[in-house]
PDB file of C-alpha atoms in Angstrom:
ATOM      1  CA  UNK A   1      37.875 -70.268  10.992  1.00  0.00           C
ATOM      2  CA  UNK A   2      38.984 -67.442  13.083  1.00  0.00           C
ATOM      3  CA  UNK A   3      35.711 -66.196  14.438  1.00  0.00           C
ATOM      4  CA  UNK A   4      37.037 -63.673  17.151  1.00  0.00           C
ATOM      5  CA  UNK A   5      38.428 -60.340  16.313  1.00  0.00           C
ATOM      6  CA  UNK A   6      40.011 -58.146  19.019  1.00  0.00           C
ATOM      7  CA  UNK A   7      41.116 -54.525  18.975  1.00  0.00           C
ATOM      8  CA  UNK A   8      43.183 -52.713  19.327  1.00  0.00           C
ATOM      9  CA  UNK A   9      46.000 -55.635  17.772  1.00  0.00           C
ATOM     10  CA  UNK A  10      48.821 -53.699  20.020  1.00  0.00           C
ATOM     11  CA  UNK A  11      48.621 -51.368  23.315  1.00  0.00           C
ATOM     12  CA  UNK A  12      50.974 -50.046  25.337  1.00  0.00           C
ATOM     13  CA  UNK A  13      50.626 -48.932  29.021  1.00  0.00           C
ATOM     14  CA  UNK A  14      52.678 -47.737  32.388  1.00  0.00           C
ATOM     15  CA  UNK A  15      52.930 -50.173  35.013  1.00  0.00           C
ATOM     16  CA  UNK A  16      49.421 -48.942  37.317  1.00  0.00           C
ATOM     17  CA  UNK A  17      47.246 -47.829  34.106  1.00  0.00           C
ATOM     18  CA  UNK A  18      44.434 -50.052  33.374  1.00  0.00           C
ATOM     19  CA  UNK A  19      44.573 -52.172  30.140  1.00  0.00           C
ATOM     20  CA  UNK A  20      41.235 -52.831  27.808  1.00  0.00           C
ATOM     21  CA  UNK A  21      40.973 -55.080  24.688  1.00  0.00           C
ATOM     22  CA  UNK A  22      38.066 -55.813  22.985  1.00  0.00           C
ATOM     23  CA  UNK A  23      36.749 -59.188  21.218  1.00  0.00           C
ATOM     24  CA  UNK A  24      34.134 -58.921  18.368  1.00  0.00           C
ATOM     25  CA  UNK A  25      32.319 -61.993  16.545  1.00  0.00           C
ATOM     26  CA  UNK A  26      30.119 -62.820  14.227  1.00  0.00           C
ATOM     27  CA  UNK A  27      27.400 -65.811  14.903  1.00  0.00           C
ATOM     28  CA  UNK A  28      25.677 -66.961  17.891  1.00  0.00           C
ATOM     29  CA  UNK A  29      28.221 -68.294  21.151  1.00  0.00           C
ATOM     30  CA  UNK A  30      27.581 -70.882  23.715  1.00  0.00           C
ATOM     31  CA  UNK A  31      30.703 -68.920  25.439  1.00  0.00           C
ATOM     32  CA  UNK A  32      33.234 -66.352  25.228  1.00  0.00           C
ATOM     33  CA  UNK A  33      36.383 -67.257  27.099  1.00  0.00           C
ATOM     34  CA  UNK A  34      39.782 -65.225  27.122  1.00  0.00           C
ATOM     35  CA  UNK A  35      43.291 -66.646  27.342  1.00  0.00           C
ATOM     36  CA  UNK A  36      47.017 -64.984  27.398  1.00  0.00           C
ATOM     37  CA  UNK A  37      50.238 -66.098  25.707  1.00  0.00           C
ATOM     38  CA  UNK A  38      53.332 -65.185  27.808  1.00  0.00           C
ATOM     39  CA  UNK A  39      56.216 -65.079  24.138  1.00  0.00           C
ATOM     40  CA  UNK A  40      56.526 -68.356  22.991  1.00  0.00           C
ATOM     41  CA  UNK A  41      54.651 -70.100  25.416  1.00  0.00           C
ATOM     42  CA  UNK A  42      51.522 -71.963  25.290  1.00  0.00           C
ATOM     43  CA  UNK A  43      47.748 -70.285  26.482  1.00  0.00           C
ATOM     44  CA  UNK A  44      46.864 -69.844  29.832  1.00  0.00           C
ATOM     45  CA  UNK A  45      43.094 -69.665  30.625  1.00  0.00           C
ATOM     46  CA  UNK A  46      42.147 -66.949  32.063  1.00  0.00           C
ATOM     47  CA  UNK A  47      38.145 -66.524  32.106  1.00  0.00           C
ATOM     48  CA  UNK A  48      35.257 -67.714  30.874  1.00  0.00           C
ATOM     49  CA  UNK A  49      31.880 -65.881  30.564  1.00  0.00           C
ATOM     50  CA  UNK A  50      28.444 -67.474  29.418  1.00  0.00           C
ATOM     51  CA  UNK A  51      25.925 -66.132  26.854  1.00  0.00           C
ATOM     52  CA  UNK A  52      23.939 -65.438  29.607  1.00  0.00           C
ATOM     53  CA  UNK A  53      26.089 -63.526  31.421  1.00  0.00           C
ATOM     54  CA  UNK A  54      26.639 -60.051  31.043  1.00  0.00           C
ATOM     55  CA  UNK A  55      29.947 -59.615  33.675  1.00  0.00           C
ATOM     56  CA  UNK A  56      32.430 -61.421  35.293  1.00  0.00           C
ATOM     57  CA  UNK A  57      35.032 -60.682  37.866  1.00  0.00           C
ATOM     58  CA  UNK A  58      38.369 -62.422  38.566  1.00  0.00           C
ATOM     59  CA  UNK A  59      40.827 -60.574  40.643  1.00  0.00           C
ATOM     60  CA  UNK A  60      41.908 -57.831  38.162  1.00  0.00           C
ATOM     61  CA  UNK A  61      40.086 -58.662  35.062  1.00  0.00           C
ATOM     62  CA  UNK A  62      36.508 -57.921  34.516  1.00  0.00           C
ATOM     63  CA  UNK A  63      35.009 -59.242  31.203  1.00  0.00           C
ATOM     64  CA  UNK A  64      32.068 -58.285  29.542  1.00  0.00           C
ATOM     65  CA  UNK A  65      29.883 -59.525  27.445  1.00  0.00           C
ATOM     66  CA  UNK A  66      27.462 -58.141  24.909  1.00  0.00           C
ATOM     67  CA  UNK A  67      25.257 -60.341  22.821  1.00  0.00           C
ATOM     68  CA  UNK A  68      23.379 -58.011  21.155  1.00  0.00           C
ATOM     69  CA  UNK A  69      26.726 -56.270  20.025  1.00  0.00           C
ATOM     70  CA  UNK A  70      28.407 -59.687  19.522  1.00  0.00           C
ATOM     71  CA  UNK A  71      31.160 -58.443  21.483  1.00  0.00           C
ATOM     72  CA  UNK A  72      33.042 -58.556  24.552  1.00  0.00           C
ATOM     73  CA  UNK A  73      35.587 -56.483  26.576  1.00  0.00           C
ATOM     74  CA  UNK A  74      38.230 -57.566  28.893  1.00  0.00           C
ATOM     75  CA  UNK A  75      39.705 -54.910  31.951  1.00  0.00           C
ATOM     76  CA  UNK A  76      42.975 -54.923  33.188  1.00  0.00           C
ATOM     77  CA  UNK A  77      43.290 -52.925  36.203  1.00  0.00           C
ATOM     78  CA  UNK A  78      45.982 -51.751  37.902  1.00  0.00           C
ATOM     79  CA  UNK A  79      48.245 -53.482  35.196  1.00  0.00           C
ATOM     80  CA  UNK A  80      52.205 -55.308  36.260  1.00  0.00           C
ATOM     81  CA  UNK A  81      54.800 -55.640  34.071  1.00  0.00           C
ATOM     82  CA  UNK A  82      54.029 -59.257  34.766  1.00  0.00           C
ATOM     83  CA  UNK A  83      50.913 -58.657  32.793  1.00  0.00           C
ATOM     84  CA  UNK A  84      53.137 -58.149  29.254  1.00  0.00           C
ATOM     85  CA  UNK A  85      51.711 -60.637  26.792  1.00  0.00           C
ATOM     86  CA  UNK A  86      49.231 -61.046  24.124  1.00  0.00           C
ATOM     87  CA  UNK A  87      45.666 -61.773  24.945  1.00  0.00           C
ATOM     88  CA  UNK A  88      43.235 -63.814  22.705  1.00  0.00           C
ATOM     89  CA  UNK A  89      39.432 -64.162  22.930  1.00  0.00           C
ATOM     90  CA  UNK A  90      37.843 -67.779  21.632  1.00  0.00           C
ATOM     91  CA  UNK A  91      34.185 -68.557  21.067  1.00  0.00           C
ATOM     92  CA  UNK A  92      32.376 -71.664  20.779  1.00  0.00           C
ATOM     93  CA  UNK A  93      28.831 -71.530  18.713  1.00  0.00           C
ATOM     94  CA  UNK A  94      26.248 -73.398  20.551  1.00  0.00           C
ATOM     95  CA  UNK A  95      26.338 -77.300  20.574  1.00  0.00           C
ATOM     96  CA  UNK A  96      29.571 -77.146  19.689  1.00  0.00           C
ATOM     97  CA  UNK A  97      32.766 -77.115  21.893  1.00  0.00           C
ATOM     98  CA  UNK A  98      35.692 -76.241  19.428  1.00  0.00           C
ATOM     99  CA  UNK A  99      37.139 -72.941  19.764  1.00  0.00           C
ATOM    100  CA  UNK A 100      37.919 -70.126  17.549  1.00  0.00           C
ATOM    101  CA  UNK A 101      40.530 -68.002  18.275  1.00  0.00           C
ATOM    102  CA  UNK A 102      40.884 -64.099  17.297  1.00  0.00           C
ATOM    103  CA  UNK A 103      44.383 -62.939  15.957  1.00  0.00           C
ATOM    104  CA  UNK A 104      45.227 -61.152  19.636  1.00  0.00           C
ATOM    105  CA  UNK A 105      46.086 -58.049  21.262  1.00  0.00           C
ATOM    106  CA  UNK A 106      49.371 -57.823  22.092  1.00  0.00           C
ATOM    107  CA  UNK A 107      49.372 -55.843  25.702  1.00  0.00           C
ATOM    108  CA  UNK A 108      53.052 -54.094  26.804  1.00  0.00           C
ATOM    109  CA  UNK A 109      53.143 -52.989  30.746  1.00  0.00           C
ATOM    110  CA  UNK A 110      55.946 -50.563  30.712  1.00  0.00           C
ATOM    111  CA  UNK A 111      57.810 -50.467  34.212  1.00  0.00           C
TER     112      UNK A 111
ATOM    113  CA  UNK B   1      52.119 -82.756  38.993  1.00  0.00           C
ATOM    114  CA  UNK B   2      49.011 -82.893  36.554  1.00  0.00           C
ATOM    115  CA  UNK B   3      49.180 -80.939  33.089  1.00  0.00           C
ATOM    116  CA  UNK B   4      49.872 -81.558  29.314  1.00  0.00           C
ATOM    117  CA  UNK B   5      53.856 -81.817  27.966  1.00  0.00           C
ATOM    118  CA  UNK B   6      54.861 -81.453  24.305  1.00  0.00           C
ATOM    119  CA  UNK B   7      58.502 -82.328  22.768  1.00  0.00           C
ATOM    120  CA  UNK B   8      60.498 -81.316  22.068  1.00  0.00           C
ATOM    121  CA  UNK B   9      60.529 -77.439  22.499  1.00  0.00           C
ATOM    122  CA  UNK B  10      62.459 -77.132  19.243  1.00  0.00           C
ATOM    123  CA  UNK B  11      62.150 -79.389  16.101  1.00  0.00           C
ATOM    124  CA  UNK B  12      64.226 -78.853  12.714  1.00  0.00           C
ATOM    125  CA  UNK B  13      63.472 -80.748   9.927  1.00  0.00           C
ATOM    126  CA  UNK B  14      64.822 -81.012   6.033  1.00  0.00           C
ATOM    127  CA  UNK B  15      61.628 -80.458   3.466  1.00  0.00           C
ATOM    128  CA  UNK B  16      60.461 -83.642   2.647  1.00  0.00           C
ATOM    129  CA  UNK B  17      60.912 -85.531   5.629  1.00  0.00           C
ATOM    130  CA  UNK B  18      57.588 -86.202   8.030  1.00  0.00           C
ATOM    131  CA  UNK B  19      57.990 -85.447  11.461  1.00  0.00           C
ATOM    132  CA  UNK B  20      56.027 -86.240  14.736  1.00  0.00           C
ATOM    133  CA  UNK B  21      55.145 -83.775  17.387  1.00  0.00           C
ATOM    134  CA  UNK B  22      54.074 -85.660  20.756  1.00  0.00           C
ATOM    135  CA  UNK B  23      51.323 -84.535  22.901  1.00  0.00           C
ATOM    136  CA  UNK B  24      50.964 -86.245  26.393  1.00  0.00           C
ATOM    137  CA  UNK B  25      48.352 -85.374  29.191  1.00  0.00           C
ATOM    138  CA  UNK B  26      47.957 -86.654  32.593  1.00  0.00           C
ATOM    139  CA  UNK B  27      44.618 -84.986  33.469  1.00  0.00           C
ATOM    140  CA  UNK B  28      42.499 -87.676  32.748  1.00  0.00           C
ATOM    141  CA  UNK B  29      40.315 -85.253  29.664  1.00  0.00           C
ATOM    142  CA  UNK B  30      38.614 -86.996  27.007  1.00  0.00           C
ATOM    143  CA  UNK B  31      39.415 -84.063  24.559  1.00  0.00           C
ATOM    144  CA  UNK B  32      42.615 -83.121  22.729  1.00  0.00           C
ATOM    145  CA  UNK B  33      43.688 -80.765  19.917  1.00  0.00           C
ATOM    146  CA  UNK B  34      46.218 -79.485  17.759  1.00  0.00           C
ATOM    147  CA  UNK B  35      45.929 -75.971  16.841  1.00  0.00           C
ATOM    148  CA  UNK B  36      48.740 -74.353  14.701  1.00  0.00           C
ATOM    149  CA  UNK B  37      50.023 -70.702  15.374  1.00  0.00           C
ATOM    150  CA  UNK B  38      51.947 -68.258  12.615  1.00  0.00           C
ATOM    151  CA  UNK B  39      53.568 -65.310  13.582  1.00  0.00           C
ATOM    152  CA  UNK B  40      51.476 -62.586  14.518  1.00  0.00           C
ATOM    153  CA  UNK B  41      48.680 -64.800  14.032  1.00  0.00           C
ATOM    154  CA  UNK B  42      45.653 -66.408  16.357  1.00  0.00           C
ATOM    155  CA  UNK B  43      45.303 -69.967  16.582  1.00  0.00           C
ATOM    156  CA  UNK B  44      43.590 -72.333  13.989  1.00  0.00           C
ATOM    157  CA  UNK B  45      42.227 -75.780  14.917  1.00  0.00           C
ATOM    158  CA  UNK B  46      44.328 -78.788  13.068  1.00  0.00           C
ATOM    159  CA  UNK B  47      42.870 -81.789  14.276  1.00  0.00           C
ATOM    160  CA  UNK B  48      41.158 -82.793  17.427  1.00  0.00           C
ATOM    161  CA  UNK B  49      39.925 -85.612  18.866  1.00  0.00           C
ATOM    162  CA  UNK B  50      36.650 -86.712  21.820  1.00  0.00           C
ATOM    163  CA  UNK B  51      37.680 -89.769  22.646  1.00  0.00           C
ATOM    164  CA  UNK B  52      40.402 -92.869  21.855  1.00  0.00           C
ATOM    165  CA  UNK B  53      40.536 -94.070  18.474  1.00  0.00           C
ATOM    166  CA  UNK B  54      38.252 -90.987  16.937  1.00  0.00           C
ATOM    167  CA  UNK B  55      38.966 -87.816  15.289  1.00  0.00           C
ATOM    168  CA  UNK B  56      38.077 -85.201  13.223  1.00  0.00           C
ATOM    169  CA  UNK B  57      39.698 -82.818  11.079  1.00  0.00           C
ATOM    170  CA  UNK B  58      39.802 -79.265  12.097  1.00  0.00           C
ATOM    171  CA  UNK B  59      40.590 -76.201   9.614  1.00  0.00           C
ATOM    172  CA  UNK B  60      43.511 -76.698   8.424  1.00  0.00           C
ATOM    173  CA  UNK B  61      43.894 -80.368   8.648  1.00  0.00           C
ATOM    174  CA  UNK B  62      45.832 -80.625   4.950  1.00  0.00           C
ATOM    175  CA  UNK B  63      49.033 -82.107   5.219  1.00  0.00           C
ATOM    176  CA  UNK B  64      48.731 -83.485   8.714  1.00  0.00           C
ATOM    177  CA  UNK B  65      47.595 -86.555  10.334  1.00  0.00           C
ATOM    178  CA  UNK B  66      46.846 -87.761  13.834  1.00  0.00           C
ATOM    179  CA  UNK B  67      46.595 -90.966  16.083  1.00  0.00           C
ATOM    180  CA  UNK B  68      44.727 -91.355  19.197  1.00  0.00           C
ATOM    181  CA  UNK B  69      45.331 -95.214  20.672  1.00  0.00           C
ATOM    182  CA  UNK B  70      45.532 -93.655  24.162  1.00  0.00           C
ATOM    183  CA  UNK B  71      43.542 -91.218  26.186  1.00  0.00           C
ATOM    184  CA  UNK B  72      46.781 -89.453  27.192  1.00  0.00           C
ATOM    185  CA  UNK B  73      48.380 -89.285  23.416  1.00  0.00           C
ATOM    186  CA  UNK B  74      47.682 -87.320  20.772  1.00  0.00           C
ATOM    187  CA  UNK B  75      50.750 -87.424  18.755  1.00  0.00           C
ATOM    188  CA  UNK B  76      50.387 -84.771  15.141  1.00  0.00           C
ATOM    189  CA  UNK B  77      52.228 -85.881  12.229  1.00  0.00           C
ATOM    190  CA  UNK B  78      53.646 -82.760   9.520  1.00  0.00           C
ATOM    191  CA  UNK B  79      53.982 -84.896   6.491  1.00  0.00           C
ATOM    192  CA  UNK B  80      55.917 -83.443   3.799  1.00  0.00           C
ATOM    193  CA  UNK B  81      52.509 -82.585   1.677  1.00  0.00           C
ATOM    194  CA  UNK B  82      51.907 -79.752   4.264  1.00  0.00           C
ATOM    195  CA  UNK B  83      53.610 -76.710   1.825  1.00  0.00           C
ATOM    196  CA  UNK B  84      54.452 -74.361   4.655  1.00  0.00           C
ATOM    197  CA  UNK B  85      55.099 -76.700   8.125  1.00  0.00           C
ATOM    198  CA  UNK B  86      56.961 -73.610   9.982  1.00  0.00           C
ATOM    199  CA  UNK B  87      55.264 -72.950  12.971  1.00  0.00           C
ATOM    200  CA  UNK B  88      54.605 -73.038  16.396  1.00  0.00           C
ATOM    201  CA  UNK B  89      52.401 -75.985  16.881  1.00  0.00           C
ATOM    202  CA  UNK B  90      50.674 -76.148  20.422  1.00  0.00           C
ATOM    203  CA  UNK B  91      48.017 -78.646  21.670  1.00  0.00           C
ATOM    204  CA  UNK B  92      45.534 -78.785  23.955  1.00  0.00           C
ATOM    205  CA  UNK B  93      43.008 -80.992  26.294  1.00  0.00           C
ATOM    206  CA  UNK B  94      39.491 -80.250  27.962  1.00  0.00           C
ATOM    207  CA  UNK B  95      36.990 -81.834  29.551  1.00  0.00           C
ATOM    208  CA  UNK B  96      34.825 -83.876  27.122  1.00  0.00           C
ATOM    209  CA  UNK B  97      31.643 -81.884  26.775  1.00  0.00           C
ATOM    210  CA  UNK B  98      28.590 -83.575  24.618  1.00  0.00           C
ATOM    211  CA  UNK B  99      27.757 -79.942  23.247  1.00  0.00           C
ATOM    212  CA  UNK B 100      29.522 -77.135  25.595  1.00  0.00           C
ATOM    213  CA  UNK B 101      32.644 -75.885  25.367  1.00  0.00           C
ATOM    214  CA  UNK B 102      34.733 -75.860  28.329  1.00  0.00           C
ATOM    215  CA  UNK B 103      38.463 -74.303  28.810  1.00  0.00           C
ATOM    216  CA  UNK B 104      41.344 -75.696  27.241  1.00  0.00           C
ATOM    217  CA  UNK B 105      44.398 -76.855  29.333  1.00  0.00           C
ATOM    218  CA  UNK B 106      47.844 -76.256  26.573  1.00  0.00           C
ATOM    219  CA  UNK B 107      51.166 -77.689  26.558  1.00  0.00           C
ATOM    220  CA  UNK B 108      53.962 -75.502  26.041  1.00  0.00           C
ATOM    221  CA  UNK B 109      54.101 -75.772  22.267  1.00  0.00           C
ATOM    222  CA  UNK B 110      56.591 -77.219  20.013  1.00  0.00           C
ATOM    223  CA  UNK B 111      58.540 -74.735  17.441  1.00  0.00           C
ATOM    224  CA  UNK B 112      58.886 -76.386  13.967  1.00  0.00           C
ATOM    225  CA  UNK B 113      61.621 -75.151  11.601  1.00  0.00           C
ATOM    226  CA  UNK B 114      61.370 -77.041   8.135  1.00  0.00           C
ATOM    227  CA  UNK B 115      64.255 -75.967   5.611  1.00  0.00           C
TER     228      UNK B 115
END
């Protein structure tokens, strides 16, 4: 089941502007971890962020994380074309370690 | 030149016929998947698998079937009870975890056409 929802499903931004998606869920996570889909490719890990941890950095994406909220954010700064793709959050419930993927958001960097 | 490799890219298939995706991965992880992706769509779990010669079905597991003789294979069969088998069809390894999740490692996905 698709426990991961993010939002907004599309954005569009100029090349420089920084990018945010959100990911919300619904039960209790071991993890939140964020991947991206170049078209018709396969996922790319990006970043992984505990329930006990509130932030994470890695190079130009910052993720968030917000148990009480049961949601998360991910950052984008300074954003590339490079950058185009769709981005997907995935949670795994505690003692568990399948995955559940949201539907996406599907980022555009316009040059 | 570690990673996971999937083929082929593009598969076309007549309704009622099974078909075979392969799924090979030289990174020496206990845990493999098959997740199934429709357009527009997140990913939803098929059938994975902790170790050789177990497995368990995932969401969606109707219609498919799955082998796992070897560490490094996971091959996903689309028998022809599976009523909609268009899709892009992607799998996946990790480090085996007893209870944690860890990140997934994919393959490049394989594009079924069934007509």
């Amino acid at each position: 089941s698709q426990q991961g929802e993010e939002d907004p499903q599309a954005l569009s931004i100029q090349e420089g502007e920084n990018a945010t998606m959100n990911c919300s869920y619904k039960t209790s996570i071991n993890n939140l971890q964020w991947y991206r889909q170049n078209s018709g490719r396969g996922l790319v890990h990006l970043i992984l962020i505990r329930s006990n941890e509130r932030e994470k950095h890695s190079g130009r994406l910052r993720v968030t994380l917000d148990t009480s909220k049961k949601s998360s954010s991910l950052l984008i700064t300074a954003s590339r074309a490079a950058d185009t793709a769709s981005y997907f959050c995935a949670t795994s419930p505690p003692d568990d370690y399948k995955l559940s993927f949201g539907a996406g958001t599907t980022v555009t960097v316009r040059a | 030149d570690g990673g996971i490799t999937q083929s082929p890219k593009y598969l076309f298939r007549k309704e009622g016929q099974n078909v075979t995706l392969s799924c090979e991965q030289n990174l020496n992880h206990d845990a493999m998947y098959w997740y199934r992706q429709d357009p527009g769509q997140g990913l939803r779990l098929i059938y994975y698998s902790q170790i050789v010669n177990d497995f368990q079905k995932g969401d969606i597991a109707e219609g498919y079937s799955v082998s796992r003789e070897k560490k490094e294979s996971f091959p996903l069969t689309v028998t022809s009870a599976q009523k909609n088998p268009t899709a892009f069809y992607l799998c996946a390894s990790s480090v085996r975890t007893g209870g944690t999740s860890y990140e997934q490692y994919f393959g490049p996905g394989t594009r079924l056409t069934v007509t």
